[in-house]
PDB file of C-alpha atoms in Angstrom:
ATOM      1  CA  MET A  24     134.758   6.299  19.636  1.00 45.00           C
ATOM      2  CA  LYS A  25     135.672   9.841  20.720  1.00 49.00           C
ATOM      3  CA  LEU A  26     137.057  10.523  17.275  1.00 38.00           C
ATOM      4  CA  LEU A  27     133.768   9.400  15.690  1.00 36.00           C
ATOM      5  CA  ILE A  28     131.775  11.664  17.987  1.00 46.00           C
ATOM      6  CA  SER A  29     134.237  14.469  17.326  1.00 45.00           C
ATOM      7  CA  LEU A  30     133.843  14.124  13.587  1.00 33.00           C
ATOM      8  CA  CYS A  31     130.059  13.936  13.825  1.00 43.00           C
ATOM      9  CA  LEU A  32     129.840  16.994  16.045  1.00 46.00           C
ATOM     10  CA  THR A  33     132.262  18.876  13.811  1.00 42.00           C
ATOM     11  CA  PHE A  34     130.823  18.091  10.404  1.00 37.00           C
ATOM     12  CA  CYS A  35     127.158  17.515  11.239  1.00 44.00           C
ATOM     13  CA  LEU A  36     126.715  20.485  13.513  1.00 46.00           C
ATOM     14  CA  LEU A  37     129.127  23.002  11.982  1.00 44.00           C
ATOM     15  CA  PRO A  38     126.500  24.560   9.686  1.00 42.00           C
ATOM     16  CA  VAL A  39     124.081  24.920  12.609  1.00 45.00           C
ATOM     17  CA  PHE A  40     126.580  26.748  14.763  1.00 43.00           C
ATOM     18  CA  ALA A  41     128.394  28.829  12.176  1.00 41.00           C
ATOM     19  CA  PHE A  42     126.534  31.965  13.215  1.00 41.00           C
ATOM     20  CA  ALA A  43     127.436  32.068  16.897  1.00 51.00           C
ATOM     21  CA  ASN A  44     130.831  32.828  18.449  1.00 67.00           C
ATOM     22  CA  ASP A  45     130.357  30.447  21.383  1.00 74.00           C
ATOM     23  CA  PHE A  46     129.431  27.691  18.969  1.00 71.00           C
ATOM     24  CA  ASP A  47     132.337  28.513  16.670  1.00 75.00           C
ATOM     25  CA  ASP A  48     134.652  28.184  19.646  1.00 80.00           C
ATOM     26  CA  ALA A  49     132.973  24.981  20.813  1.00 80.00           C
ATOM     27  CA  VAL A  50     133.147  23.394  17.370  1.00 76.00           C
ATOM     28  CA  ASN A  51     136.816  24.341  17.065  1.00 82.00           C
ATOM     29  CA  TYR A  52     137.517  22.696  20.401  1.00 86.00           C
ATOM     30  CA  VAL A  53     135.609  19.579  19.352  1.00 86.00           C
ATOM     31  CA  SER A  54     137.615  19.338  16.121  1.00 86.00           C
ATOM     32  CA  GLU A  55     140.763  19.493  18.277  1.00 90.00           C
ATOM     33  CA  GLU A  56     139.233  16.821  20.558  1.00 88.00           C
ATOM     34  CA  ASN A  57     139.426  19.285  23.444  1.00 89.00           C
ATOM     35  CA  PHE A  58     136.073  18.239  24.866  1.00 89.00           C
ATOM     36  CA  GLU A  59     136.568  20.029  28.195  1.00 92.00           C
ATOM     37  CA  GLN A  60     136.758  23.446  26.542  1.00 92.00           C
ATOM     38  CA  ALA A  61     133.998  22.574  24.068  1.00 91.00           C
ATOM     39  CA  LEU A  62     131.729  21.661  26.963  1.00 93.00           C
ATOM     40  CA  VAL A  63     132.320  25.063  28.596  1.00 93.00           C
ATOM     41  CA  PHE A  64     130.958  26.856  25.526  1.00 90.00           C
ATOM     42  CA  PHE A  65     128.143  24.379  24.878  1.00 92.00           C
ATOM     43  CA  LYS A  66     127.024  24.742  28.512  1.00 94.00           C
ATOM     44  CA  LYS A  67     126.880  28.527  28.112  1.00 92.00           C
ATOM     45  CA  GLU A  68     124.480  28.147  25.213  1.00 90.00           C
ATOM     46  CA  ALA A  69     122.556  25.349  26.946  1.00 94.00           C
ATOM     47  CA  ASP A  70     122.031  27.556  29.997  1.00 94.00           C
ATOM     48  CA  ARG A  71     120.658  30.228  27.642  1.00 91.00           C
ATOM     49  CA  GLY A  72     118.025  27.740  26.464  1.00 93.00           C
ATOM     50  CA  ASN A  73     119.549  26.633  23.166  1.00 92.00           C
ATOM     51  CA  THR A  74     118.073  23.167  22.607  1.00 94.00           C
ATOM     52  CA  MET A  75     120.841  21.985  20.279  1.00 93.00           C
ATOM     53  CA  ALA A  76     123.446  22.898  22.909  1.00 93.00           C
ATOM     54  CA  GLN A  77     121.344  21.160  25.585  1.00 96.00           C
ATOM     55  CA  THR A  78     121.296  18.030  23.409  1.00 96.00           C
ATOM     56  CA  ILE A  79     125.065  18.165  23.010  1.00 95.00           C
ATOM     57  CA  VAL A  80     125.642  18.685  26.741  1.00 96.00           C
ATOM     58  CA  GLY A  81     123.364  15.721  27.410  1.00 97.00           C
ATOM     59  CA  THR A  82     125.393  13.656  24.941  1.00 95.00           C
ATOM     60  CA  PHE A  83     128.642  14.652  26.677  1.00 94.00           C
ATOM     61  CA  TYR A  84     127.237  13.327  29.965  1.00 96.00           C
ATOM     62  CA  LEU A  85     125.814  10.233  28.311  1.00 95.00           C
ATOM     63  CA  LYS A  86     129.142   9.333  26.678  1.00 93.00           C
ATOM     64  CA  GLY A  87     131.399  10.630  29.441  1.00 93.00           C
ATOM     65  CA  LEU A  88     133.185  13.152  27.219  1.00 90.00           C
ATOM     66  CA  SER A  89     135.350  15.358  29.476  1.00 90.00           C
ATOM     67  CA  VAL A  90     133.000  14.612  32.391  1.00 94.00           C
ATOM     68  CA  GLU A  91     132.218  11.533  34.414  1.00 94.00           C
ATOM     69  CA  GLN A  92     129.536   9.518  32.611  1.00 94.00           C
ATOM     70  CA  ASP A  93     126.232  10.382  34.293  1.00 96.00           C
ATOM     71  CA  SER A  94     123.073   8.999  32.697  1.00 96.00           C
ATOM     72  CA  HIS A  95     120.744  10.889  35.010  1.00 96.00           C
ATOM     73  CA  ARG A  96     122.384  14.240  34.255  1.00 97.00           C
ATOM     74  CA  ALA A  97     122.314  13.339  30.541  1.00 97.00           C
ATOM     75  CA  VAL A  98     118.573  12.643  30.739  1.00 98.00           C
ATOM     76  CA  LYS A  99     118.021  15.944  32.566  1.00 98.00           C
ATOM     77  CA  TRP A 100     119.687  17.904  29.755  1.00 98.00           C
ATOM     78  CA  LEU A 101     118.035  15.867  27.020  1.00 98.00           C
ATOM     79  CA  LYS A 102     114.582  16.384  28.531  1.00 98.00           C
ATOM     80  CA  LYS A 103     115.154  20.147  28.530  1.00 97.00           C
ATOM     81  CA  ALA A 104     116.125  19.964  24.880  1.00 97.00           C
ATOM     82  CA  ALA A 105     113.384  17.515  23.896  1.00 97.00           C
ATOM     83  CA  LYS A 106     110.683  20.157  24.126  1.00 94.00           C
ATOM     84  CA  ASN A 107     111.857  21.421  20.724  1.00 93.00           C
ATOM     85  CA  ASN A 108     114.630  19.116  19.542  1.00 95.00           C
ATOM     86  CA  VAL A 109     113.947  15.918  17.633  1.00 95.00           C
ATOM     87  CA  ASP A 110     117.493  14.594  18.205  1.00 95.00           C
ATOM     88  CA  ALA A 111     117.015  14.795  21.969  1.00 97.00           C
ATOM     89  CA  GLN A 112     113.658  13.012  21.650  1.00 97.00           C
ATOM     90  CA  ALA A 113     115.329  10.197  19.696  1.00 95.00           C
ATOM     91  CA  GLN A 114     118.158   9.885  22.219  1.00 96.00           C
ATOM     92  CA  LEU A 115     115.688   9.651  25.093  1.00 97.00           C
ATOM     93  CA  GLY A 116     113.807   6.938  23.209  1.00 95.00           C
ATOM     94  CA  ARG A 117     117.039   4.949  22.788  1.00 94.00           C
ATOM     95  CA  ILE A 118     118.116   5.491  26.404  1.00 96.00           C
ATOM     96  CA  TYR A 119     114.856   4.086  27.755  1.00 96.00           C
ATOM     97  CA  GLN A 120     114.658   1.340  25.125  1.00 93.00           C
ATOM     98  CA  ASN A 121     118.142   0.016  25.885  1.00 94.00           C
ATOM     99  CA  GLY A 122     118.649   0.960  29.519  1.00 94.00           C
ATOM    100  CA  ILE A 123     121.832   2.968  29.037  1.00 92.00           C
ATOM    101  CA  GLY A 124     124.089   3.636  32.024  1.00 88.00           C
ATOM    102  CA  ASN A 125     122.147   3.475  35.260  1.00 91.00           C
ATOM    103  CA  ILE A 126     118.844   4.236  33.520  1.00 95.00           C
ATOM    104  CA  GLU A 127     116.699   1.122  33.484  1.00 96.00           C
ATOM    105  CA  ILE A 128     114.809  -0.118  30.456  1.00 95.00           C
ATOM    106  CA  ASP A 129     111.357   1.435  30.380  1.00 94.00           C
ATOM    107  CA  HIS A 130     109.402   0.638  27.225  1.00 91.00           C
ATOM    108  CA  LYS A 131     106.562   2.972  28.156  1.00 93.00           C
ATOM    109  CA  LYS A 132     108.916   5.967  28.400  1.00 95.00           C
ATOM    110  CA  SER A 133     110.779   4.811  25.315  1.00 94.00           C
ATOM    111  CA  ALA A 134     107.562   4.625  23.299  1.00 93.00           C
ATOM    112  CA  TYR A 135     106.559   8.082  24.568  1.00 95.00           C
ATOM    113  CA  TRP A 136     109.799   9.646  23.325  1.00 96.00           C
ATOM    114  CA  TYR A 137     109.809   7.750  20.024  1.00 93.00           C
ATOM    115  CA  ARG A 138     106.202   8.826  19.365  1.00 93.00           C
ATOM    116  CA  LYS A 139     107.126  12.420  20.192  1.00 95.00           C
ATOM    117  CA  GLU A 140     110.054  12.117  17.778  1.00 94.00           C
ATOM    118  CA  LEU A 141     107.802  10.718  15.057  1.00 93.00           C
ATOM    119  CA  ASN A 142     105.263  13.519  15.606  1.00 93.00           C
ATOM    120  CA  SER A 143     108.070  16.081  15.291  1.00 95.00           C
ATOM    121  CA  TYR A 144     109.293  14.410  12.100  1.00 93.00           C
ATOM    122  CA  GLU A 145     105.787  14.583  10.653  1.00 94.00           C
ATOM    123  CA  GLU A 146     105.379  18.228  11.612  1.00 96.00           C
ATOM    124  CA  ILE A 147     108.681  19.173   9.960  1.00 95.00           C
ATOM    125  CA  ALA A 148     107.918  16.986   6.930  1.00 95.00           C
ATOM    126  CA  GLN A 149     104.531  18.657   6.445  1.00 95.00           C
ATOM    127  CA  LYS A 150     106.300  22.024   6.289  1.00 96.00           C
ATOM    128  CA  GLY A 151     108.128  20.821   3.175  1.00 95.00           C
ATOM    129  CA  ASN A 152     111.419  19.498   4.563  1.00 96.00           C
ATOM    130  CA  VAL A 153     112.284  16.795   2.024  1.00 96.00           C
ATOM    131  CA  ASP A 154     114.855  15.097   4.252  1.00 95.00           C
ATOM    132  CA  MET A 155     112.280  14.777   7.032  1.00 95.00           C
ATOM    133  CA  GLN A 156     109.724  13.492   4.522  1.00 96.00           C
ATOM    134  CA  PHE A 157     112.138  10.671   3.699  1.00 95.00           C
ATOM    135  CA  HIS A 158     112.987   9.971   7.356  1.00 94.00           C
ATOM    136  CA  THR A 159     109.317   9.991   8.351  1.00 94.00           C
ATOM    137  CA  GLY A 160     108.601   7.452   5.608  1.00 94.00           C
ATOM    138  CA  PHE A 161     111.531   5.386   6.834  1.00 92.00           C
ATOM    139  CA  LYS A 162     110.272   5.465  10.441  1.00 92.00           C
ATOM    140  CA  TYR A 163     106.809   4.376   9.339  1.00 93.00           C
ATOM    141  CA  TYR A 164     108.205   1.698   7.031  1.00 93.00           C
ATOM    142  CA  TYR A 165     110.155  -0.069   9.783  1.00 93.00           C
ATOM    143  CA  GLY A 166     108.307   1.089  12.879  1.00 92.00           C
ATOM    144  CA  ILE A 167     109.819   0.470  16.296  1.00 83.00           C
ATOM    145  CA  PRO A 168     108.104  -2.774  17.289  1.00 84.00           C
ATOM    146  CA  ALA A 169     110.136  -3.188  20.492  1.00 74.00           C
ATOM    147  CA  VAL A 170     108.232  -0.255  21.983  1.00 75.00           C
ATOM    148  CA  GLY A 171     104.876  -0.861  20.316  1.00 80.00           C
ATOM    149  CA  ILE A 172     105.248   1.329  17.234  1.00 82.00           C
ATOM    150  CA  GLU A 173     104.335  -1.038  14.424  1.00 92.00           C
ATOM    151  CA  PRO A 174     105.321  -0.577  10.779  1.00 94.00           C
ATOM    152  CA  ASN A 175     102.741   1.294   8.713  1.00 93.00           C
ATOM    153  CA  LYS A 176     103.434   0.798   5.002  1.00 93.00           C
ATOM    154  CA  LYS A 177     100.551   3.030   3.932  1.00 93.00           C
ATOM    155  CA  LYS A 178     101.868   6.028   5.914  1.00 93.00           C
ATOM    156  CA  ALA A 179     105.406   5.205   4.778  1.00 94.00           C
ATOM    157  CA  LYS A 180     104.297   5.303   1.153  1.00 93.00           C
ATOM    158  CA  GLU A 181     102.586   8.668   1.673  1.00 94.00           C
ATOM    159  CA  TYR A 182     105.806  10.224   2.943  1.00 95.00           C
ATOM    160  CA  PHE A 183     108.012   8.517   0.364  1.00 95.00           C
ATOM    161  CA  ASP A 184     105.626   9.750  -2.379  1.00 94.00           C
ATOM    162  CA  LEU A 185     105.806  13.269  -0.991  1.00 95.00           C
ATOM    163  CA  ALA A 186     109.617  13.249  -0.825  1.00 96.00           C
ATOM    164  CA  CYS A 187     109.938  11.578  -4.235  1.00 94.00           C
ATOM    165  CA  ASN A 188     107.692  14.228  -5.784  1.00 95.00           C
ATOM    166  CA  ASN A 189     110.020  16.807  -4.213  1.00 95.00           C
ATOM    167  CA  GLY A 190     113.050  15.265  -5.911  1.00 95.00           C
ATOM    168  CA  ASP A 191     114.406  12.877  -3.263  1.00 95.00           C
ATOM    169  CA  GLN A 192     115.755   9.872  -5.182  1.00 94.00           C
ATOM    170  CA  ARG A 193     116.146   7.753  -2.017  1.00 93.00           C
ATOM    171  CA  SER A 194     112.410   8.043  -1.487  1.00 92.00           C
ATOM    172  CA  CYS A 195     111.671   7.156  -5.107  1.00 91.00           C
ATOM    173  CA  ASP A 196     113.815   4.027  -4.759  1.00 89.00           C
ATOM    174  CA  PHE A 197     112.263   3.081  -1.425  1.00 83.00           C
ATOM    175  CA  GLU A 198     108.760   3.702  -2.707  1.00 73.00           C
ATOM    176  CA  GLU A 199     109.283   1.050  -5.377  1.00 76.00           C
ATOM    177  CA  VAL A 200     109.804  -1.725  -2.813  1.00 76.00           C
ATOM    178  CA  ILE A 201     106.584  -1.027  -0.932  1.00 78.00           C
ATOM    179  CA  VAL A 202     103.873  -3.470  -1.877  1.00 54.00           C
ATOM    180  CA  GLU A 203     100.379  -2.366  -0.982  1.00 51.00           C
TER     181      GLU A 203
END
């Protein structure tokens, strides 16, 4: 599990952090699976207000990477990040949907965070981000019925059309299966 998280943090986040020395150091430590040292550098950036670093610190606490697993501390960091970070919003939605750690299931809070995530997706998609256009279509196509977000095929088709017209083949393929 740690190796999977290590690989994800290394390869998914490397382009985001390539510009900052603290992040370069943190990513190097993650690739070496030295989570204690990585956390030191991520915390520096998180304390400076970097929402991606706050999300990562929250994930470290959620998963117990180099620290004792602490769901409440994870939620604290993720809420800081969630003001401007869609990944943190999604994690909070999952935490409250599934009751992770000592956080109890709370469908109202889960729906709040999933709706905030969906709104962020839409905002980014409307600015021309093709990947977010696809993911917004995907979210609308399936919905999240467990927390009251029902599928909306019409909205899904709008976003798949938009992404398809911008060259996203996944969206073109998905669009074909939607029956109005």
